[in-house]
């Protein structure tokens, strides 16, 4: 272990004294240069207390920073045009009665049984439909060409060709206006607010084709982004026949921060592909799509089959996470297992909520729904005439059943979907503490308690570097001397020389005082000899090396002239030192 001598410790103290006099940090100067000890102690205590509390506050700030807090800011944006959301419409009746003889026979069978409730019949119907092909399901369901009486967007006519078909087992045929997965699709831009500048649809729900087990008549309307797949079971607005349903919308954008600030997933994240079966169909990741994917995967793992929520799920089954040689569509045999998994899914027991994070970038549409009777009583005759003329113009024949006015009230409805305003809300999540805030907070604490700044930090760094340099230098020099001693197998006392004293001198008088001059080299002159104590003064002369030979006149005459070689170290501050001499008769 390296031991530091007094003059080496004193050197470090002098560096500290210089730092205390020059630094801009409060309190250090008074603790370093005060003459009275009690003042030094008081200021030292104050500096330590201030430094401790500052570091405590800084540690709290750092902990807060690494908890990654975030805040959501709201801004109101305005644009000269906005894109109309995709509009999906689903007839509440899944299958047209006139299109399926097998369904008719099934209904007759249920009537004879007499003990089936509507939910059971709906479930039986769903199981019956699982064996149908996509084309068969499309033929069974309602067709937008037959339902669409009028389509107008921004005062310009649109047609059934602007709708994309998706067939759902539980919801029949659904049609989407503004689906972005259609090749060559263009966004439908709204330039003004108000119903006349939005989408207006007049529909015939064909209630005469409803199954006896369909409890409600009307249309389910869903508003969503054109790049997202929807699940009508989860949401939607109901529109009833005999009414105009006005849906005013306001756009709201939400941008959240991903991990570590929050628990959301970006649309561009590559992991979305294994969490979204519908990615192969061109649909972007959503939490609902991920939850349906998770359910399908769990059913496949436990039941060995796939529950086809949509008819084109067969296109999706090539996904690597589900693909296997024994894959099959769920049937009656798998029903108990499938129901068990669905119940576990509803109770959040499958772990799907942990797997499916919300999306970071999302567009929501806030809606205001209002209704009125439509068509009006005095307008009814004109509207019936309009329907007949429209059918003739399109080479169609419209079949009225019963009294025309009542038929219209039972089957016709009008949808108005429009922006209430072109202003929209933008919710953006941002870090509460970023790197600049962290530095500012740390600087504020150090400045408040210690008067600390960036330049002060540089001063402290310089002080530490100087102290470290001198400690390393002392250690290296001592290590080198020790190594040289080991190599020469000699033990030479450090900074000691042996000198002969007269036998009459006491132990206390056996000291020699050596003064070092501030010079590169020295010559020796004996300036004083008194009571066995010798003082050597060294003048400034030019010698080639920092080494001096000192003659001692107290040696017995019979001995040769004794000389001791004294190496002068390079210290700037302590140029005077007392050197203890060993009690020897001869000089070593």
Coordinates of C-alpha atoms in Angstrom, one line a residue:
X1 CA 0.0 0.0 0.0
X2 CA 1.4 3.4 -1.0
X3 CA 1.9 5.8 1.9
X4 CA 1.9 9.5 1.3
X5 CA 4.4 11.7 3.0
X6 CA 3.7 15.1 4.6
X7 CA 5.0 17.2 1.7
X8 CA 3.0 15.1 -0.8
X9 CA -0.2 15.6 1.2
X10 CA 0.6 19.3 1.5
X11 CA 0.9 19.5 -2.2
X12 CA -2.6 18.2 -2.7
X13 CA -3.8 20.6 0.0
X14 CA -2.2 23.5 -1.9
X15 CA -4.0 22.5 -5.1
X16 CA -7.3 22.5 -3.0
X17 CA -6.5 25.9 -1.7
X18 CA -5.9 27.3 -5.2
X19 CA -9.2 25.7 -6.3
X20 CA -11.1 27.2 -3.4
X21 CA -9.8 30.7 -4.2
X22 CA -10.6 30.5 -7.9
X23 CA -13.9 28.5 -8.0
X24 CA -17.3 30.2 -8.5
X25 CA -19.1 27.6 -6.4
X26 CA -20.5 29.1 -3.3
X27 CA -19.1 28.2 0.1
X28 CA -16.0 26.4 -1.1
X29 CA -13.8 29.5 -0.9
X30 CA -14.8 30.2 2.7
X31 CA -14.3 26.6 3.7
X32 CA -10.9 26.5 2.0
X33 CA -9.2 29.8 2.9
X34 CA -10.8 30.9 6.2
X35 CA -8.1 31.3 8.9
X36 CA -10.2 30.3 11.8
X37 CA -11.0 26.6 12.3
X38 CA -14.6 27.0 13.5
X39 CA -15.4 29.1 10.4
X40 CA -13.9 26.4 8.2
X41 CA -16.0 23.8 9.9
X42 CA -19.2 25.8 9.6
X43 CA -18.8 26.4 5.9
X44 CA -17.7 22.9 5.3
X45 CA -20.8 21.6 7.0
X46 CA -23.0 24.0 5.0
X47 CA -21.4 23.0 1.7
X48 CA -21.8 19.3 2.5
X49 CA -25.5 19.8 3.6
X50 CA -26.3 21.8 0.5
X51 CA -24.5 19.3 -1.8
X52 CA -26.4 16.4 -0.1
X53 CA -29.8 18.0 -0.5
X54 CA -29.1 18.9 -4.1
X55 CA -28.1 15.4 -4.9
X56 CA -31.2 14.1 -3.2
X57 CA -33.4 16.3 -5.3
X58 CA -31.4 15.3 -8.4
X59 CA -31.9 11.6 -7.6
X60 CA -35.7 12.2 -7.4
X61 CA -35.6 14.0 -10.7
X62 CA -33.6 11.2 -12.4
X63 CA -36.0 8.6 -11.0
X64 CA -38.9 10.5 -12.4
X65 CA -37.2 10.8 -15.8
X66 CA -36.7 7.0 -15.9
X67 CA -40.3 6.4 -15.1
X68 CA -41.0 7.9 -18.5
X69 CA -44.0 10.0 -17.6
X70 CA -46.0 11.5 -20.5
X71 CA -48.8 14.0 -20.8
X72 CA -51.5 14.5 -23.5
X73 CA -51.9 17.8 -25.1
X74 CA -55.0 19.0 -27.0
X75 CA -54.9 21.2 -30.0
X76 CA -57.6 22.4 -32.4
X77 CA -56.6 22.1 -36.0
X78 CA -58.4 23.4 -39.1
X79 CA -58.2 22.3 -42.7
X80 CA -59.9 23.4 -45.9
X81 CA -60.8 19.7 -46.6
X82 CA -61.1 16.5 -44.7
X83 CA -61.4 12.9 -45.8
X84 CA -64.7 11.3 -45.2
X85 CA -64.4 8.2 -43.0
X86 CA -65.2 4.8 -44.5
X87 CA -68.9 4.0 -44.0
X88 CA -69.9 0.4 -43.6
X89 CA -73.6 -0.6 -43.7
X90 CA -75.0 -4.0 -42.7
X91 CA -78.5 -5.2 -43.1
X92 CA -79.7 -6.5 -39.7
X93 CA -81.1 -9.6 -41.6
X94 CA -78.4 -12.0 -42.6
X95 CA -80.1 -14.1 -45.2
X96 CA -82.9 -13.4 -47.6
X97 CA -85.7 -15.8 -47.1
X98 CA -86.3 -16.3 -50.8
X99 CA -82.8 -17.3 -51.6
X100 CA -82.3 -20.5 -49.6
X101 CA -84.4 -23.5 -49.7
X102 CA -82.3 -25.3 -47.1
X103 CA -82.8 -22.4 -44.7
X104 CA -86.5 -22.5 -45.3
X105 CA -86.6 -26.2 -44.5
X106 CA -84.5 -25.6 -41.4
X107 CA -87.0 -23.0 -40.2
X108 CA -89.9 -25.4 -40.8
X109 CA -88.0 -28.0 -38.8
X110 CA -87.5 -25.6 -35.9
X111 CA -91.2 -24.8 -36.0
X112 CA -92.0 -28.5 -35.6
X113 CA -89.6 -28.8 -32.7
X114 CA -91.2 -25.9 -31.0
X115 CA -88.7 -25.8 -28.2
X116 CA -85.9 -23.7 -29.7
X117 CA -85.4 -20.1 -28.6
X118 CA -84.3 -17.3 -30.9
X119 CA -80.7 -17.3 -29.6
X120 CA -80.5 -21.0 -30.1
X121 CA -81.9 -20.7 -33.6
X122 CA -79.4 -18.0 -34.5
X123 CA -76.6 -20.2 -33.2
X124 CA -77.9 -23.1 -35.3
X125 CA -78.1 -20.9 -38.3
X126 CA -74.5 -19.7 -37.8
X127 CA -73.3 -23.3 -37.6
X128 CA -75.3 -24.1 -40.8
X129 CA -73.6 -21.2 -42.6
X130 CA -70.0 -22.3 -41.7
X131 CA -70.2 -25.0 -44.4
X132 CA -71.2 -22.5 -47.2
X133 CA -68.7 -21.0 -49.6
X134 CA -68.1 -17.3 -49.9
X135 CA -70.1 -17.1 -53.1
X136 CA -73.0 -19.0 -51.6
X137 CA -73.1 -16.6 -48.6
X138 CA -73.0 -13.6 -50.9
X139 CA -76.0 -15.0 -52.8
X140 CA -77.9 -15.6 -49.6
X141 CA -77.4 -12.1 -48.1
X142 CA -78.8 -8.8 -49.2
X143 CA -77.2 -7.1 -52.2
X144 CA -76.3 -3.4 -52.3
X145 CA -77.6 -3.2 -55.9
X146 CA -81.0 -4.1 -54.7
X147 CA -80.9 -2.0 -51.5
X148 CA -79.4 1.2 -52.9
X149 CA -82.1 3.7 -54.0
X150 CA -80.0 6.8 -54.0
X151 CA -76.3 7.7 -53.4
X152 CA -75.0 11.2 -53.4
X153 CA -71.6 12.4 -52.1
X154 CA -70.8 16.2 -52.0
X155 CA -73.7 16.8 -54.4
X156 CA -72.3 14.3 -56.9
X157 CA -74.0 11.0 -57.6
X158 CA -72.3 7.7 -56.6
X159 CA -73.3 4.1 -57.3
X160 CA -73.2 0.6 -56.0
X161 CA -69.8 0.1 -57.6
X162 CA -68.3 2.4 -55.0
X163 CA -69.0 -0.1 -52.3
X164 CA -66.8 -3.1 -51.3
X165 CA -68.4 -6.3 -50.0
X166 CA -67.4 -8.2 -46.9
X167 CA -69.4 -11.1 -45.7
X168 CA -69.7 -11.9 -42.0
X169 CA -71.3 -15.0 -40.6
X170 CA -73.0 -13.1 -37.8
X171 CA -74.0 -10.0 -39.8
X172 CA -74.4 -11.2 -43.4
X173 CA -73.3 -9.0 -46.3
X174 CA -71.8 -5.7 -45.3
X175 CA -70.8 -3.0 -47.8
X176 CA -68.1 -0.3 -47.2
X177 CA -68.0 3.0 -49.0
X178 CA -64.5 4.4 -49.0
X179 CA -62.5 1.2 -48.4
X180 CA -58.8 1.9 -49.0
X181 CA -57.9 -1.8 -49.6
X182 CA -59.7 -1.6 -53.0
X183 CA -57.1 -1.2 -55.8
X184 CA -57.2 2.3 -57.3
X185 CA -59.5 3.7 -54.6
X186 CA -59.4 7.4 -54.2
X187 CA -60.2 9.3 -50.9
X188 CA -63.5 11.0 -50.7
X189 CA -62.7 14.6 -49.6
X190 CA -65.2 16.8 -47.9
X191 CA -64.7 20.6 -48.6
X192 CA -67.6 22.0 -46.6
X193 CA -69.5 21.1 -43.5
X194 CA -73.2 20.2 -43.5
X195 CA -75.4 17.4 -44.7
X196 CA -75.6 18.5 -48.4
X197 CA -71.7 18.2 -48.6
X198 CA -71.5 14.7 -47.1
X199 CA -72.7 11.3 -48.0
X200 CA -76.5 10.7 -48.5
X201 CA -77.8 7.2 -48.9
X202 CA -81.4 6.1 -49.4
X203 CA -81.8 2.4 -48.8
X204 CA -84.5 -0.3 -49.0
X205 CA -83.9 -2.9 -46.3
X206 CA -86.1 -5.5 -48.0
X207 CA -88.0 -6.4 -44.9
X208 CA -90.2 -8.9 -46.8
X209 CA -87.0 -11.0 -47.1
X210 CA -86.4 -11.1 -43.3
X211 CA -86.1 -14.4 -41.5
X212 CA -88.7 -15.1 -38.7
X213 CA -85.8 -15.2 -36.2
X214 CA -84.5 -11.6 -37.1
X215 CA -85.6 -9.5 -34.2
X216 CA -84.9 -6.0 -35.5
X217 CA -85.3 -4.3 -38.8
X218 CA -82.9 -1.7 -40.1
X219 CA -79.3 -1.0 -41.0
X220 CA -76.2 -1.0 -38.8
X221 CA -73.8 1.9 -39.7
X222 CA -70.1 1.9 -38.8
X223 CA -67.7 4.8 -39.3
X224 CA -64.0 4.0 -39.4
X225 CA -60.7 4.5 -41.1
X226 CA -60.6 3.1 -44.7
X227 CA -57.5 1.1 -43.9
X228 CA -59.1 -0.7 -40.9
X229 CA -61.3 -3.8 -40.9
X230 CA -64.4 -3.5 -38.8
X231 CA -66.3 -6.1 -36.6
X232 CA -70.1 -5.1 -36.6
X233 CA -70.6 -7.2 -33.5
X234 CA -68.5 -4.7 -31.5
X235 CA -70.0 -1.3 -32.4
X236 CA -72.3 0.6 -34.8
X237 CA -75.2 3.0 -35.1
X238 CA -78.7 1.6 -35.8
X239 CA -80.8 3.3 -38.5
X240 CA -84.5 2.4 -38.6
X241 CA -86.8 2.4 -41.7
X242 CA -89.3 5.2 -41.9
X243 CA -86.7 7.7 -40.6
X244 CA -83.9 9.9 -41.8
X245 CA -80.9 9.2 -39.5
X246 CA -78.5 12.2 -39.5
X247 CA -75.0 11.4 -38.3
X248 CA -72.9 14.5 -37.7
X249 CA -69.2 13.6 -37.2
X250 CA -66.2 15.4 -35.7
X251 CA -62.7 14.1 -36.4
X252 CA -60.3 13.4 -33.6
X253 CA -56.7 12.3 -34.1
X254 CA -54.8 10.6 -31.2
X255 CA -51.0 10.1 -31.3
X256 CA -49.6 8.2 -28.3
X257 CA -46.0 7.4 -27.4
X258 CA -44.8 3.8 -27.7
X259 CA -42.7 2.1 -25.0
X260 CA -41.1 3.1 -22.7
X261 CA -43.5 6.0 -22.4
X262 CA -46.7 4.1 -22.9
X263 CA -48.3 0.7 -23.9
X264 CA -49.1 1.1 -27.5
X265 CA -47.8 -0.3 -30.8
X266 CA -47.0 1.6 -33.9
X267 CA -48.8 0.8 -37.2
X268 CA -45.3 0.4 -38.8
X269 CA -44.1 -2.1 -36.2
X270 CA -43.1 -5.4 -37.9
X271 CA -44.5 -7.4 -35.1
X272 CA -48.0 -6.3 -36.2
X273 CA -47.9 -8.9 -39.0
X274 CA -48.0 -11.8 -36.6
X275 CA -50.7 -10.1 -34.5
X276 CA -53.0 -9.3 -37.3
X277 CA -54.4 -12.1 -39.5
X278 CA -56.1 -9.5 -41.7
X279 CA -52.8 -7.9 -42.8
X280 CA -52.8 -10.2 -45.8
X281 CA -56.1 -8.7 -46.9
X282 CA -54.6 -5.2 -46.8
X283 CA -56.0 -4.1 -43.5
X284 CA -53.9 -2.2 -40.9
X285 CA -53.3 -3.3 -37.4
X286 CA -56.0 -2.5 -34.8
X287 CA -56.6 -3.8 -31.4
X288 CA -59.9 -5.4 -32.5
X289 CA -58.2 -7.1 -35.4
X290 CA -55.5 -8.4 -33.0
X291 CA -58.0 -9.7 -30.5
X292 CA -59.8 -11.6 -33.2
X293 CA -56.5 -13.0 -34.4
X294 CA -55.6 -14.1 -30.8
X295 CA -59.0 -15.8 -30.4
X296 CA -58.5 -17.6 -33.7
X297 CA -55.0 -18.8 -32.7
X298 CA -56.3 -20.0 -29.2
X299 CA -59.2 -21.9 -30.8
X300 CA -56.8 -23.5 -33.4
X301 CA -54.4 -24.5 -30.6
X302 CA -57.0 -26.0 -28.3
X303 CA -59.7 -27.2 -30.7
X304 CA -57.7 -27.9 -33.8
X305 CA -60.0 -25.8 -36.1
X306 CA -60.6 -22.3 -37.3
X307 CA -63.8 -20.4 -36.6
X308 CA -64.5 -18.4 -39.7
X309 CA -65.8 -15.0 -38.6
X310 CA -65.8 -13.7 -42.1
X311 CA -66.2 -15.8 -45.3
X312 CA -62.9 -14.7 -46.8
X313 CA -61.0 -16.0 -43.8
X314 CA -59.9 -18.9 -46.0
X315 CA -57.5 -16.3 -47.7
X316 CA -56.1 -15.6 -44.3
X317 CA -55.5 -19.2 -43.2
X318 CA -52.1 -19.2 -45.1
X319 CA -50.7 -17.2 -42.2
X320 CA -47.7 -19.0 -40.8
X321 CA -49.0 -18.8 -37.2
X322 CA -52.1 -20.9 -38.1
X323 CA -51.0 -23.0 -41.0
X324 CA -50.7 -26.8 -40.5
X325 CA -51.6 -29.9 -42.4
X326 CA -54.6 -30.8 -40.3
X327 CA -56.3 -27.4 -40.3
X328 CA -60.1 -27.5 -40.7
X329 CA -63.1 -25.3 -40.3
X330 CA -64.9 -25.6 -36.9
X331 CA -68.1 -27.7 -37.1
X332 CA -70.6 -29.1 -34.6
X333 CA -68.1 -31.5 -33.2
X334 CA -65.8 -28.6 -32.2
X335 CA -68.7 -26.5 -30.8
X336 CA -68.2 -27.3 -27.0
X337 CA -64.5 -26.5 -27.3
X338 CA -65.0 -23.3 -29.3
X339 CA -67.7 -22.1 -26.8
X340 CA -65.3 -22.7 -23.9
X341 CA -62.6 -20.6 -25.6
X342 CA -65.1 -17.8 -26.5
X343 CA -66.2 -17.7 -22.8
X344 CA -62.6 -17.5 -21.6
X345 CA -62.0 -14.8 -24.2
X346 CA -64.9 -12.7 -22.9
X347 CA -63.6 -13.1 -19.3
X348 CA -60.1 -12.1 -20.5
X349 CA -58.6 -15.4 -19.5
X350 CA -56.7 -16.1 -22.7
X351 CA -54.1 -13.4 -22.3
X352 CA -55.2 -11.6 -25.5
X353 CA -55.4 -8.3 -23.8
X354 CA -51.7 -8.5 -22.9
X355 CA -50.8 -9.4 -26.4
X356 CA -52.9 -6.8 -28.2
X357 CA -51.8 -3.3 -27.4
X358 CA -53.7 -0.3 -28.6
X359 CA -52.4 1.4 -31.7
X360 CA -50.3 4.6 -31.3
X361 CA -51.7 6.5 -34.2
X362 CA -55.5 6.4 -34.4
X363 CA -58.3 8.4 -35.9
X364 CA -61.7 8.4 -34.1
X365 CA -65.0 9.9 -35.2
X366 CA -67.2 11.5 -32.6
X367 CA -70.8 11.3 -33.7
X368 CA -74.0 13.2 -33.1
X369 CA -77.1 11.2 -34.1
X370 CA -80.5 12.6 -34.7
X371 CA -83.6 11.2 -36.5
X372 CA -86.9 12.4 -38.1
X373 CA -89.8 10.7 -39.8
X374 CA -89.1 10.1 -43.4
X375 CA -90.6 10.3 -46.0
X376 CA -93.0 13.0 -44.7
X377 CA -96.7 12.3 -45.3
X378 CA -97.2 14.9 -48.0
X379 CA -93.9 14.0 -49.6
X380 CA -94.7 10.3 -49.8
X381 CA -96.4 10.3 -53.2
X382 CA -93.6 12.3 -54.8
X383 CA -91.0 9.9 -53.3
X384 CA -92.9 6.8 -54.5
X385 CA -92.8 8.3 -58.0
X386 CA -89.1 9.0 -57.7
X387 CA -88.4 5.4 -56.7
X388 CA -90.4 4.1 -59.8
X389 CA -88.6 6.5 -62.2
X390 CA -85.2 5.6 -60.7
X391 CA -85.9 1.8 -61.2
X392 CA -87.0 2.4 -64.8
X393 CA -83.9 4.5 -65.5
X394 CA -81.8 1.6 -64.3
X395 CA -83.7 -1.1 -66.2
X396 CA -85.1 -2.4 -63.0
X397 CA -88.6 -3.2 -61.8
X398 CA -89.5 -2.3 -58.3
X399 CA -92.1 -4.6 -56.7
X400 CA -94.3 -2.9 -54.2
X401 CA -96.1 -5.1 -51.6
X402 CA -99.2 -3.9 -49.9
X403 CA -100.1 -0.2 -49.6
X404 CA -97.3 1.9 -51.1
X405 CA -97.1 4.4 -48.2
X406 CA -96.9 1.7 -45.6
X407 CA -94.4 -0.3 -47.7
X408 CA -92.2 2.8 -47.8
X409 CA -92.4 3.3 -44.0
X410 CA -91.5 -0.4 -43.4
X411 CA -88.6 -0.5 -45.8
X412 CA -87.1 2.8 -46.8
X413 CA -84.6 4.8 -44.8
X414 CA -82.3 7.7 -45.4
X415 CA -78.7 8.2 -44.0
X416 CA -77.0 11.6 -43.9
X417 CA -73.3 11.4 -42.9
X418 CA -71.4 14.7 -42.8
X419 CA -68.9 16.8 -41.0
X420 CA -70.3 19.2 -38.5
X421 CA -67.1 21.3 -38.8
X422 CA -63.8 21.0 -40.7
X423 CA -62.0 21.7 -37.4
X424 CA -60.8 18.7 -35.6
X425 CA -59.2 17.8 -32.3
X426 CA -55.6 16.5 -32.2
X427 CA -54.5 14.7 -29.0
X428 CA -50.8 14.2 -28.9
X429 CA -48.8 12.5 -26.1
X430 CA -45.4 14.0 -25.3
X431 CA -42.7 13.2 -22.7
X432 CA -43.1 15.2 -19.5
X433 CA -39.4 15.0 -19.0
X434 CA -37.1 15.0 -22.0
X435 CA -33.3 15.3 -21.9
X436 CA -33.3 19.1 -22.0
X437 CA -35.8 19.2 -19.1
X438 CA -33.7 16.8 -17.1
X439 CA -30.5 18.8 -17.6
X440 CA -32.4 22.0 -16.7
X441 CA -33.8 20.5 -13.5
X442 CA -30.4 19.3 -12.4
X443 CA -28.8 22.6 -13.2
X444 CA -31.5 24.4 -11.3
X445 CA -31.0 22.3 -8.2
X446 CA -27.2 22.8 -8.3
X447 CA -27.5 26.5 -9.0
X448 CA -30.0 27.0 -6.2
X449 CA -28.0 25.2 -3.5
X450 CA -24.4 25.6 -4.6
X451 CA -24.3 28.3 -7.3
X452 CA -23.2 25.7 -9.7
X453 CA -23.0 26.2 -13.5
X454 CA -21.4 24.5 -16.5
X455 CA -18.2 26.5 -16.0
X456 CA -18.1 25.5 -12.3
X457 CA -18.4 21.9 -13.4
X458 CA -15.3 22.4 -15.6
X459 CA -13.5 23.9 -12.6
X460 CA -14.3 20.8 -10.5
X461 CA -13.2 18.6 -13.3
X462 CA -9.9 20.4 -13.6
X463 CA -9.3 20.1 -9.8
X464 CA -10.0 16.4 -9.9
X465 CA -7.7 15.9 -12.9
X466 CA -4.9 17.8 -11.2
X467 CA -5.3 15.8 -7.9
X468 CA -5.5 12.5 -9.8
X469 CA -2.4 13.4 -11.9
X470 CA -0.3 14.1 -8.8
X471 CA -1.5 11.0 -7.0
X472 CA -0.7 8.9 -10.0
X473 CA 2.7 10.6 -10.4
X474 CA 3.6 10.0 -6.8
X475 CA 2.5 6.4 -7.0
X476 CA 4.4 5.8 -10.2
X477 CA 7.6 7.4 -8.9
X478 CA 7.4 5.3 -5.7
X479 CA 6.7 2.2 -7.7
X480 CA 9.6 2.9 -10.0
X481 CA 12.0 3.4 -7.1
X482 CA 10.8 0.2 -5.5
X483 CA 11.3 -1.7 -8.7
X484 CA 14.8 -0.3 -9.1
X485 CA 15.7 -1.3 -5.5
X486 CA 14.4 -4.8 -6.2
X487 CA 16.5 -5.0 -9.4
X488 CA 19.7 -3.8 -7.7
X489 CA 19.0 -5.8 -4.6
X490 CA 19.8 -2.8 -2.5
X491 CA 17.9 -1.0 0.2
X492 CA 18.5 2.7 0.0
X493 CA 16.5 4.9 2.4
X494 CA 14.4 7.4 0.6
X495 CA 15.6 11.0 1.0
X496 CA 18.1 10.0 3.7
X497 CA 21.7 10.5 4.0
X498 CA 24.1 9.3 6.7
X499 CA 26.6 11.6 8.4
X500 CA 29.1 11.3 11.2
X501 CA 28.5 13.4 14.3
X502 CA 30.8 14.0 17.2
X503 CA 30.2 11.6 20.1
X504 CA 29.4 14.4 22.4
X505 CA 26.3 15.5 20.5
X506 CA 23.0 14.6 21.9
X507 CA 20.3 12.8 20.0
X508 CA 18.2 16.0 19.7
X509 CA 21.0 17.9 18.0
X510 CA 21.5 15.4 15.3
X511 CA 19.6 17.2 12.6
X512 CA 20.7 18.9 9.5
X513 CA 18.6 21.6 7.8
X514 CA 18.8 21.7 4.1
X515 CA 17.4 24.7 2.1
X516 CA 16.6 24.1 -1.6
X517 CA 17.0 26.9 -4.0
X518 CA 14.6 27.5 -6.9
X519 CA 17.0 26.4 -9.5
X520 CA 17.6 23.7 -12.1
X521 CA 20.9 22.8 -10.5
X522 CA 22.8 23.7 -7.4
X523 CA 26.4 24.1 -6.0
X524 CA 27.0 23.6 -2.3
X525 CA 28.5 25.9 0.3
X526 CA 28.7 25.3 4.0
X527 CA 27.3 28.5 5.5
X528 CA 27.0 27.6 9.2
X529 CA 28.4 25.0 11.6
X530 CA 27.2 25.2 15.2
X531 CA 26.6 22.6 17.9
X532 CA 26.8 19.7 15.6
X533 CA 24.1 21.1 13.3
X534 CA 25.1 22.0 9.7
X535 CA 23.1 24.3 7.4
X536 CA 23.8 24.1 3.7
X537 CA 22.8 27.0 1.4
X538 CA 22.4 26.3 -2.3
X539 CA 22.9 29.1 -4.7
X540 CA 21.7 29.3 -8.3
X541 CA 24.4 27.9 -10.5
X542 CA 24.2 26.1 -13.8
X543 CA 24.8 22.4 -13.4
X544 CA 23.9 19.8 -15.9
X545 CA 21.8 17.7 -13.5
X546 CA 19.7 18.2 -10.4
X547 CA 22.2 16.4 -8.1
X548 CA 24.6 17.9 -5.5
X549 CA 27.6 16.4 -3.7
X550 CA 27.8 17.7 -0.1
X551 CA 31.2 17.5 1.8
X552 CA 30.9 17.0 5.5
X553 CA 33.8 18.3 7.7
X554 CA 32.9 16.5 10.9
X555 CA 34.4 13.2 9.8
X556 CA 37.5 11.9 11.6
X557 CA 40.7 13.1 9.7
X558 CA 42.0 9.7 9.2
X559 CA 39.0 8.9 6.9
X560 CA 38.8 9.9 3.3
X561 CA 36.8 13.0 2.4
X562 CA 33.2 11.8 2.8
X563 CA 30.6 13.0 0.3
X564 CA 26.9 12.3 0.2
X565 CA 25.0 12.5 -3.1
X566 CA 21.6 14.3 -2.5
X567 CA 18.9 14.2 -5.2
X568 CA 16.8 17.3 -5.3
X569 CA 13.1 16.5 -6.2
X570 CA 11.0 18.9 -8.3
X571 CA 8.6 20.4 -5.8
X572 CA 7.5 24.0 -6.3
X573 CA 5.9 24.7 -3.0
X574 CA 7.9 23.1 -0.1
X575 CA 11.5 24.2 -0.9
X576 CA 12.6 23.6 2.6
X577 CA 12.6 20.4 4.6
X578 CA 14.1 18.8 7.6
X579 CA 15.9 15.6 7.0
X580 CA 16.5 13.1 9.8
X581 CA 20.0 11.6 9.7
X582 CA 20.8 8.1 11.0
X583 CA 23.2 7.8 13.8
X584 CA 26.2 6.4 12.0
X585 CA 29.9 7.1 12.3
X586 CA 30.4 6.9 8.5
X587 CA 28.5 8.3 5.6
X588 CA 26.6 5.6 3.6

